[in-house]
XYZ file of C-alpha atoms in Angstrom:
106
model
C -10.019 -15.355 -5.512
C -8.654 -12.196 -4.034
C -5.237 -13.550 -3.868
C -5.322 -14.293 -7.604
C -6.486 -10.864 -8.436
C -3.558 -9.314 -6.533
C -1.125 -11.601 -8.418
C -2.290 -10.407 -11.843
C -2.656 -6.759 -10.929
C -0.109 -4.401 -12.078
C -1.200 -1.718 -9.645
C -3.962 -0.903 -7.158
C -6.040 2.153 -7.255
C -7.814 3.283 -4.144
C -9.672 6.663 -4.865
C -11.593 6.996 -1.594
C -13.438 10.282 -1.220
C -14.972 9.404 2.172
C -14.243 7.211 5.151
C -12.821 7.014 8.573
C -10.107 4.984 10.384
C -7.156 3.261 8.803
C -7.879 1.446 5.645
C -6.889 -2.224 5.813
C -7.413 -2.663 2.098
C -4.580 -0.182 1.556
C -2.019 -2.092 3.706
C -3.224 -5.396 2.274
C -2.446 -4.165 -1.394
C 0.970 -2.905 -0.233
C 1.574 -6.224 1.514
C 1.120 -7.953 -1.837
C 3.947 -5.722 -3.140
C 1.637 -3.774 -5.471
C 2.083 -0.069 -6.427
C -0.844 1.684 -4.740
C -2.220 4.958 -6.070
C -4.861 6.484 -3.716
C -6.356 9.523 -2.113
C -5.178 10.905 1.204
C -8.261 9.188 2.645
C -6.989 5.804 1.419
C -3.761 6.278 3.346
C -5.197 8.030 6.395
C -3.512 7.024 9.559
C -0.442 5.566 7.921
C 2.848 7.489 7.724
C 3.413 6.916 4.025
C 5.886 8.818 1.783
C 4.148 9.636 -1.517
C 6.451 8.795 -4.393
C 8.515 6.306 -2.203
C 6.102 3.674 -1.043
C 2.855 4.786 -2.654
C 1.398 7.683 -4.611
C -1.050 9.847 -2.788
C -3.162 11.925 -5.121
C -6.449 13.613 -4.428
C -7.034 14.792 -7.984
C -8.541 11.668 -9.477
C -8.317 13.067 -12.978
C -4.589 12.566 -12.829
C -4.714 8.838 -12.098
C -4.610 7.841 -15.804
C -1.440 9.786 -16.349
C 0.061 8.487 -13.015
C -0.613 4.944 -14.266
C 0.811 5.560 -17.668
C 4.020 7.038 -16.138
C 4.402 4.001 -13.745
C 3.790 1.455 -16.424
C 6.278 3.133 -18.824
C 9.071 2.777 -16.209
C 9.585 -0.740 -14.876
C 12.361 0.650 -12.636
C 10.037 3.162 -11.100
C 7.126 0.674 -10.762
C 9.500 -2.063 -9.224
C 10.920 0.500 -6.681
C 7.351 1.539 -5.667
C 6.325 -2.100 -5.234
C 9.391 -2.998 -3.143
C 9.044 -0.111 -0.849
C 5.301 -0.669 -0.572
C 5.881 -4.229 0.614
C 8.540 -3.135 3.097
C 6.251 -0.461 4.547
C 3.379 -3.012 4.950
C 5.651 -5.539 6.752
C 5.720 -3.200 9.726
C 1.968 -3.792 10.048
C 1.976 -7.585 9.912
C 0.567 -9.171 13.042
C 3.878 -11.025 13.552
C 5.791 -7.658 13.890
C 2.982 -5.809 15.674
C 2.623 -8.505 18.350
C 6.420 -9.127 18.607
C 6.844 -5.955 20.723
C 3.770 -6.921 22.845
C 5.226 -10.451 23.412
C 8.679 -8.921 24.373
C 6.822 -6.709 26.869
C 4.857 -9.322 28.626
C 7.791 -11.740 28.757
C 9.954 -9.082 30.616
């Protein structure tokens, strides 16, 4: 079911106001190649670049305008989606454990 929802979503909004630790839901949405708009808490622990691989915004009242702007520019939306996916790939278990595997094999 979740996979189907990601496939039909144009963007993912994560307006967290509280929380601790890194948010796996954020990386998951980015891994699906979705434009992710969220609060700084949604991206905590990740070295993201707002405007490049996501949009970090703590003023929730601006989310409607951000989404309108993204949906009116397919080029901007596609670039954000592509960079989000590239960013998330560095957190895939294959990439994370690759360095570990190289370390124990040496």
